[in-house]
Short mmCIF file of C-alpha atoms in Angstrom, two decimals:
data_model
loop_
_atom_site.label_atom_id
_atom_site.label_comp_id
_atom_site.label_asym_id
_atom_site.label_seq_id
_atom_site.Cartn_x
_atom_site.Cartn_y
_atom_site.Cartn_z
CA UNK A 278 187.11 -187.20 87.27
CA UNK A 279 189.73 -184.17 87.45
CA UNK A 280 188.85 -181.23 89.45
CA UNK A 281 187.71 -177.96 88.51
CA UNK A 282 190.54 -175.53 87.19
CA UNK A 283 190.70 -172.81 84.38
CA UNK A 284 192.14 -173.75 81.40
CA UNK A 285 194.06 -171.43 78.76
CA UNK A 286 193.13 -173.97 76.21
CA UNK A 287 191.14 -171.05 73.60
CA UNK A 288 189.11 -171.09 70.48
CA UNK A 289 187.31 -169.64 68.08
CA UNK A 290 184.03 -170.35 66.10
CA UNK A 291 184.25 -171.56 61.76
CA UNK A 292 182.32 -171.76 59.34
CA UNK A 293 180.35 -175.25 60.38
CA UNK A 294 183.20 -175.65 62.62
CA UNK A 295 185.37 -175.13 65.80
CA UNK A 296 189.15 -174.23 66.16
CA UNK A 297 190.57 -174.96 69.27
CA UNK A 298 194.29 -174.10 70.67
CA UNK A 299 196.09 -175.96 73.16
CA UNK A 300 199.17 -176.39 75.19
CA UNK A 301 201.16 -177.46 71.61
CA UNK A 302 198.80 -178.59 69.08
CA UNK A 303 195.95 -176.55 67.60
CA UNK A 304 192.58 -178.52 65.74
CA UNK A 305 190.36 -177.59 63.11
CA UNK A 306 186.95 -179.72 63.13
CA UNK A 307 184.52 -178.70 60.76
CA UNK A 308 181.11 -180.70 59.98
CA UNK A 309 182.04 -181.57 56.04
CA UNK A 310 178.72 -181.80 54.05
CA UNK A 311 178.23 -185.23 54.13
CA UNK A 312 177.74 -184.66 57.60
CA UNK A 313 181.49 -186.17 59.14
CA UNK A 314 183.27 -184.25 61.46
CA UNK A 315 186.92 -183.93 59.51
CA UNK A 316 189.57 -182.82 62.08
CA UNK A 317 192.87 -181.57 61.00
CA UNK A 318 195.99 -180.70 63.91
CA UNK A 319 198.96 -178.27 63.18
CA UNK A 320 201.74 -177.64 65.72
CA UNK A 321 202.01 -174.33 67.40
CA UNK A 322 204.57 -172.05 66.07
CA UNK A 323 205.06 -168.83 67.78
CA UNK A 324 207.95 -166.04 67.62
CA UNK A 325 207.47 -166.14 71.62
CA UNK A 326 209.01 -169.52 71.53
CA UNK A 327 212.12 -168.43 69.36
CA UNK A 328 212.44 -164.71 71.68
CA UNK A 329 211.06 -165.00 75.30
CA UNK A 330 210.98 -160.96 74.98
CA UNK A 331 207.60 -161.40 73.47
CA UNK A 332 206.02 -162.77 76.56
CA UNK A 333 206.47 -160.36 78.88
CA UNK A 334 203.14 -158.74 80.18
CA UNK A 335 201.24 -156.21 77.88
CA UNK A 336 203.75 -157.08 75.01
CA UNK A 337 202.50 -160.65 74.85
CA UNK A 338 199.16 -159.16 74.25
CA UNK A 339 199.59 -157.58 70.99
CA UNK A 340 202.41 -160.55 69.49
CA UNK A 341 199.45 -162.60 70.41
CA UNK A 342 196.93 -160.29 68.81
CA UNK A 343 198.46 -160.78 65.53
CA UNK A 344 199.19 -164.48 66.28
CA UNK A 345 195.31 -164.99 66.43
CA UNK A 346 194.50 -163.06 63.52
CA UNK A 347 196.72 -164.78 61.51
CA UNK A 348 195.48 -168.03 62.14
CA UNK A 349 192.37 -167.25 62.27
CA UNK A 350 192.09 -166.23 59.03
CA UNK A 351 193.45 -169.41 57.87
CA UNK A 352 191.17 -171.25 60.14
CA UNK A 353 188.02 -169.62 58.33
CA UNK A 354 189.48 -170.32 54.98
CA UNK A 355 189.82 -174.17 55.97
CA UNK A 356 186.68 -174.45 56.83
CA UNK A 357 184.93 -172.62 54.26
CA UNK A 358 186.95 -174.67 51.38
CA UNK A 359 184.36 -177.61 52.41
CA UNK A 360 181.12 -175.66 51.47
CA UNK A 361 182.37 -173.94 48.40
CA UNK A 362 180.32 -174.53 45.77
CA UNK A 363 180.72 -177.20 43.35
CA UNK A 364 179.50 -175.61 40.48
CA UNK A 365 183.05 -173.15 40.66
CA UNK A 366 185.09 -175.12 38.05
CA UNK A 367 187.29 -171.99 36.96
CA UNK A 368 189.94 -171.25 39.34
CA UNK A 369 190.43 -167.67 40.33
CA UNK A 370 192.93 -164.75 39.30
CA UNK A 371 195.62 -165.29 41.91
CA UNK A 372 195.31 -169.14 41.47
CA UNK A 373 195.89 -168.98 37.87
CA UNK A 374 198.60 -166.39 38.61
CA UNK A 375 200.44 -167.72 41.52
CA UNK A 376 199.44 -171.50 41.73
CA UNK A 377 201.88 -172.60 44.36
CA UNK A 378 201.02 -169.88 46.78
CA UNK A 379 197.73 -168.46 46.22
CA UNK A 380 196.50 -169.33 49.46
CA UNK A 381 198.83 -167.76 51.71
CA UNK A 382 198.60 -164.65 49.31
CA UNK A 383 194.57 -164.90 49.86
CA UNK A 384 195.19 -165.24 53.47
CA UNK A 385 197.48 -161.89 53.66
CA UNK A 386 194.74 -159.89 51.35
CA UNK A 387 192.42 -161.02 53.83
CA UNK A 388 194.40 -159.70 57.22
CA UNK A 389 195.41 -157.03 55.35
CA UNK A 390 192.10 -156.30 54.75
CA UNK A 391 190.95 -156.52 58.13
CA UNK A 392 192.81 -154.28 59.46
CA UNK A 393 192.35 -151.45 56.92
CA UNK A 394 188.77 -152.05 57.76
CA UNK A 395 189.47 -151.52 61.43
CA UNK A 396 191.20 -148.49 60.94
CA UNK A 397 188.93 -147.23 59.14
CA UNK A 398 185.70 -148.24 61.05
CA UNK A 399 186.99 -147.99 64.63
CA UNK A 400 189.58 -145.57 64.02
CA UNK A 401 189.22 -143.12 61.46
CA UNK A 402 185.39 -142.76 61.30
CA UNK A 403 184.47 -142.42 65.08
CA UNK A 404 187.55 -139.59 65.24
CA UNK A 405 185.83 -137.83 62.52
CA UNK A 406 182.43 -137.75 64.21
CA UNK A 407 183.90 -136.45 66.88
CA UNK A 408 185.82 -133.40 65.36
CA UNK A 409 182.12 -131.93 65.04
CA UNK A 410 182.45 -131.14 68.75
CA UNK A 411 185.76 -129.42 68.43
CA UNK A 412 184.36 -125.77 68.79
CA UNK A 413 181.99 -126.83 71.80
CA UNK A 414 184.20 -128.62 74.33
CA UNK A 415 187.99 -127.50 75.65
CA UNK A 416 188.80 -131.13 77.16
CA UNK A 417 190.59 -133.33 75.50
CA UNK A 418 189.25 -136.04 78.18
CA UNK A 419 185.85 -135.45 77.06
CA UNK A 420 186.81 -135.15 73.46
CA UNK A 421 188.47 -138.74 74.05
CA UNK A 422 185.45 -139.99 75.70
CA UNK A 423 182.65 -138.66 72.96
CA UNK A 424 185.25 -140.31 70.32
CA UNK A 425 185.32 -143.92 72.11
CA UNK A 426 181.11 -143.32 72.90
CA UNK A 427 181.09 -143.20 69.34
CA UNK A 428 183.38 -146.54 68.71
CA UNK A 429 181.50 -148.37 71.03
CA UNK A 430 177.83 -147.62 68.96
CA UNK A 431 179.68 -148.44 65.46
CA UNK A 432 180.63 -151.65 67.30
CA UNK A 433 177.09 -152.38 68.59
CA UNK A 434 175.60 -151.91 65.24
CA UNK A 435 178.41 -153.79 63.38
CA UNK A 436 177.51 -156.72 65.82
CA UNK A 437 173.58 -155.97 65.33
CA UNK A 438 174.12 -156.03 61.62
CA UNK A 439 175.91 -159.56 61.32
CA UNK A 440 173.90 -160.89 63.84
CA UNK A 441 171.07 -160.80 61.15
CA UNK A 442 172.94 -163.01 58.88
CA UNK A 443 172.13 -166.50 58.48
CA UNK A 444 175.23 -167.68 58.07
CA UNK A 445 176.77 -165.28 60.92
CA UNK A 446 173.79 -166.98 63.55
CA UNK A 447 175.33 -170.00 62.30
CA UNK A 448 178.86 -169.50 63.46
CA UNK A 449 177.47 -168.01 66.71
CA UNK A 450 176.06 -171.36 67.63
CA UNK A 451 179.48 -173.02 66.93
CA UNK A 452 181.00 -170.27 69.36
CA UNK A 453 178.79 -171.36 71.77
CA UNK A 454 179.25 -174.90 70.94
CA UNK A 455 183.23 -174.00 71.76
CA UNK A 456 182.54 -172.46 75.18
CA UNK A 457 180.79 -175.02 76.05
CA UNK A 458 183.04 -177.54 74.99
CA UNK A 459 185.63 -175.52 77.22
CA UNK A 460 183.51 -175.36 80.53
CA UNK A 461 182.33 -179.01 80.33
CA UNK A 462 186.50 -179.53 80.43
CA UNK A 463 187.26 -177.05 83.03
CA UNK A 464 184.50 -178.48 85.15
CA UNK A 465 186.36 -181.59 84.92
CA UNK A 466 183.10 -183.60 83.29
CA UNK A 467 183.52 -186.35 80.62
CA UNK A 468 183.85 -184.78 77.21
CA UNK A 469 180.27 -185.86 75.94
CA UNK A 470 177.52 -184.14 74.42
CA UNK A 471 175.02 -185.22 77.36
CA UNK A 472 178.05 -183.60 79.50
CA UNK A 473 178.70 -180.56 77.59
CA UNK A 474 175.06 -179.62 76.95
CA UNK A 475 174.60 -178.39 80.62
CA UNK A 476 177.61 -175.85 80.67
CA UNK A 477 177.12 -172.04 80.57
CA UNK A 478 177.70 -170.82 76.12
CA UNK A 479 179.42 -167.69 77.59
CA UNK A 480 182.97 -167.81 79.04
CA UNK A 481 185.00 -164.65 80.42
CA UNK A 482 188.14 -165.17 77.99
CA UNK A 483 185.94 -164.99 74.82
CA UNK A 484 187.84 -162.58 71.80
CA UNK A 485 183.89 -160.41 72.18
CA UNK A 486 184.79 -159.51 75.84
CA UNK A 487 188.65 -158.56 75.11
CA UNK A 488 187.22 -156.28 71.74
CA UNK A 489 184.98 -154.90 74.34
CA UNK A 490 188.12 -154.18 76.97
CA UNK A 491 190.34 -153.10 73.98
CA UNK A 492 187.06 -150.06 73.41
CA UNK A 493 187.23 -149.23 77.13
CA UNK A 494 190.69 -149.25 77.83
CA UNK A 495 191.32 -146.84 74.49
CA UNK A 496 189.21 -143.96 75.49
CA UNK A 497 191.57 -144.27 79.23
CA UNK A 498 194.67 -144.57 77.41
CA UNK A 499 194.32 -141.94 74.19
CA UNK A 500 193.20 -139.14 77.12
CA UNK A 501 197.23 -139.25 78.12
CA UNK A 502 197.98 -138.45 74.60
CA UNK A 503 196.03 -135.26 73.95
CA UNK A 504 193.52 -133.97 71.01
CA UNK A 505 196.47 -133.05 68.01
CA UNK A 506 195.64 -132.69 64.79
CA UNK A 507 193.47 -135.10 62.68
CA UNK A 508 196.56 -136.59 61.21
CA UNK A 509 198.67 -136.71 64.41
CA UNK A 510 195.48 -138.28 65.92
CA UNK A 511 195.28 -141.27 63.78
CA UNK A 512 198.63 -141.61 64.20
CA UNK A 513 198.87 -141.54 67.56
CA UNK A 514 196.23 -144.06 67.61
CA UNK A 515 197.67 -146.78 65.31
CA UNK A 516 200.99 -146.57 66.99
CA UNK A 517 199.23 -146.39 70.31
CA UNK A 518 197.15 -149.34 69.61
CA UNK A 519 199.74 -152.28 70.27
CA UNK A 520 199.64 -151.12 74.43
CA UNK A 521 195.93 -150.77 74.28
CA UNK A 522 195.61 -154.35 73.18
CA UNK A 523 198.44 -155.50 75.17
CA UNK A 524 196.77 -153.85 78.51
CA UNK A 525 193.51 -154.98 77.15
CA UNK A 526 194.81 -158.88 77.05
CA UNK A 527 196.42 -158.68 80.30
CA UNK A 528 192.81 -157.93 82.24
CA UNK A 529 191.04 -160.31 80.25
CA UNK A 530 193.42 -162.65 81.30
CA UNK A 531 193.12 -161.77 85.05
CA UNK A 532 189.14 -161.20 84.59
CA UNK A 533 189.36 -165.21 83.17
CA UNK A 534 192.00 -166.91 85.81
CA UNK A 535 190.31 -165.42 88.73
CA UNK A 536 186.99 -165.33 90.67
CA UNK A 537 186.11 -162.36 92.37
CA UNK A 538 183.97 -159.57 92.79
CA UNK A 539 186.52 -157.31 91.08
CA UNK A 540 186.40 -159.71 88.29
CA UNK A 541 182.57 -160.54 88.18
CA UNK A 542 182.10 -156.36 87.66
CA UNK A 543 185.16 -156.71 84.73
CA UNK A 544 183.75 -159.25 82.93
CA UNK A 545 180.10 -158.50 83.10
CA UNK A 546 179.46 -156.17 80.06
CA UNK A 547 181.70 -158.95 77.86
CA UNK A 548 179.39 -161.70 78.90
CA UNK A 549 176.38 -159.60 77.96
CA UNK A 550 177.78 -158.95 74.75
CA UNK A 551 177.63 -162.51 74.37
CA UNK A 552 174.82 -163.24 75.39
CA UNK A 553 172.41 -160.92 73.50
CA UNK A 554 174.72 -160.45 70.37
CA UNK A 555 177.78 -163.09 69.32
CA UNK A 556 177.08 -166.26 71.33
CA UNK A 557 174.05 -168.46 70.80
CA UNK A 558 173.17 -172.13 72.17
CA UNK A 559 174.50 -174.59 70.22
CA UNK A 560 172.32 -178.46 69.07
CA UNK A 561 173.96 -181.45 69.64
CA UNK A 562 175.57 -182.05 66.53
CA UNK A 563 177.56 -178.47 66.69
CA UNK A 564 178.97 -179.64 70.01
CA UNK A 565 180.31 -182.61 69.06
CA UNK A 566 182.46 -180.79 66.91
CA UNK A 567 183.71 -178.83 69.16
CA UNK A 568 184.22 -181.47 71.37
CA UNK A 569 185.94 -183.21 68.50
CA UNK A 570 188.60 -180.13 68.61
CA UNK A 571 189.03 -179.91 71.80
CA UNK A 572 189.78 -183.72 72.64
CA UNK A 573 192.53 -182.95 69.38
CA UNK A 574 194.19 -180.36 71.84
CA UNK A 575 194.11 -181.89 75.11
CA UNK A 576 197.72 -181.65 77.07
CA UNK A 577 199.69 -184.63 76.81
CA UNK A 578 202.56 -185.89 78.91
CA UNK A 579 204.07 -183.27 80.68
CA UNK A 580 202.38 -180.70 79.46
CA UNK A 581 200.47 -178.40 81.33
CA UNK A 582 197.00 -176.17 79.99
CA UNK A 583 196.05 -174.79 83.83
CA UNK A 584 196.92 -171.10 84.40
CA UNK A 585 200.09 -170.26 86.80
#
């Protein structure tokens, strides 16, 4: 039985489904709906590997950012092309269009999308709300502040609002599923359900608690930069944005190697964001799939997943 450590072995919840990324390799398992667990490996490609530039400290963050978002997109794709329905014979405009490449064209539509909705969401619209208090307050601190007060509520009711969704409460059980996978293994306990079962769903390093640290660490951040105009405020933002999440990765990945009461106060308000909104307990069949992805994952020799 291994000792206890912290692993940088991450992952993130599918549709009926886990994706877990390791030292090398990263796994796919999604419960098909025949009720097998299907389990499909890629090798990890990064730019990092090709330019070392990309992991230095804060700028790792962001390359990683888009890394994640990247794949995750694919990820949910995967797993969601095993409960399409059956009844869709016809295939659709940019399969008919560009047959060979449709799904890499889907999965940039869908980033693409992402973003815009973002900006637009936790960007653009909290800004605007808070140009109504222009002609009341001189700081541009405060200004700052009322404008990430505002981000943080469009958050909490964008998380209140999916929560409500069947299929949403469905992928937070996988996430927990994931975390718990993850613990059981950091714990150094066998990889079985019986195991994994009595491990804590929430987890310091979750993607929730860095969103949350990326919405903190912008309304410290955007108060160097002023209160210019509307346009040179979004602006500011977008380009700004890259350090925020960059800064933002590097504490969450502080708050996750280490334990102490520094860290316990850092992580807190992530783990409660878990807890009451994107994380739910998981049955057994949901964590043996992600056990199924994370046993796909596991370092082999000479590799290393511990934190240094």
């Amino acid at each position: 039985m291994r000792e206890s450590f912290k692993t940088t072995i991450g992952g993130q919840a599918l549709i009926e489904g886990v994706m877990m990324k390791g030292p090398s390799k990263t796994a796919y398992a999604v419960r098909k709906p025949d009720g097998e667990i299907t389990v499909k490996v890629d090798q990890n490609h990064s730019i990092s590997e090709r330019h070392p530039i990309f992991n230095l400290p804060i700028l790792r963050g962001a390359v990683k950012l888009i890394e994640a978002m990247v794949t995750g997109v694919d990820a949910i794709m995967y797993s969601a092309s095993f409960w399409e329905d059956e009844g869709e014979g016809e295939s659709g405009f940019l399969e008919k269009k560009f047959p060979k490449n449709h799904k890499k064209i889907e999965e940039m539509l869908s980033v693409g999308l992402s973003i815009l909705l973002a900006v637009v969401f936790f960007m653009i619209l909290p800004n605007l709300l808070a140009t109504f208090f222009e002609n009341r307050i001189q700081s541009h601190f405060l200004l700052n502040l009322i404008e990430g007060v505002f981000r943080i509520i469009i958050f909490f009711v964008y998380l209140g609002l999916i929560s409500k969704q069947k299929d949403i409460a469905r992928v937070f059980e996988y996430h927990g599923a994931e975390h718990k996978s993850i613990a059981c293994y950091e714990a150094g306990a066998p990889l079985i359900v019986d195991e994994v079962k009595k491990y804590s769903r929430l987890h310091p390093r979750c993607g929730t608690s860095f969103l949350f640290m990326v919405l903190i660490l912008s309304v410290i951040i955007l108060s160097f930069f002023g209160w210019p105009s509307m346009a040179g405020r979004i602006i500011v933002r977008l380009l700004v944005f890259p350090l925020i999440a960059g800064v933002s990765y590097e504490v969450n990945r502080l708050i996750g190697k280490y334990d102490n009461k520094l860290t316990y106060v850092l992580r807190y308000p992530g783990l409660m964001i878990q807890k009451y909104f994107t994380v739910s307990e998981p049955d057994e069949e949901q964590m043996a799939v992600g056990i199924a992805s994370l046993k796909a994952v596991l370092p082999e020799a000479g590799e290393d997943d511990s934190w240094n």
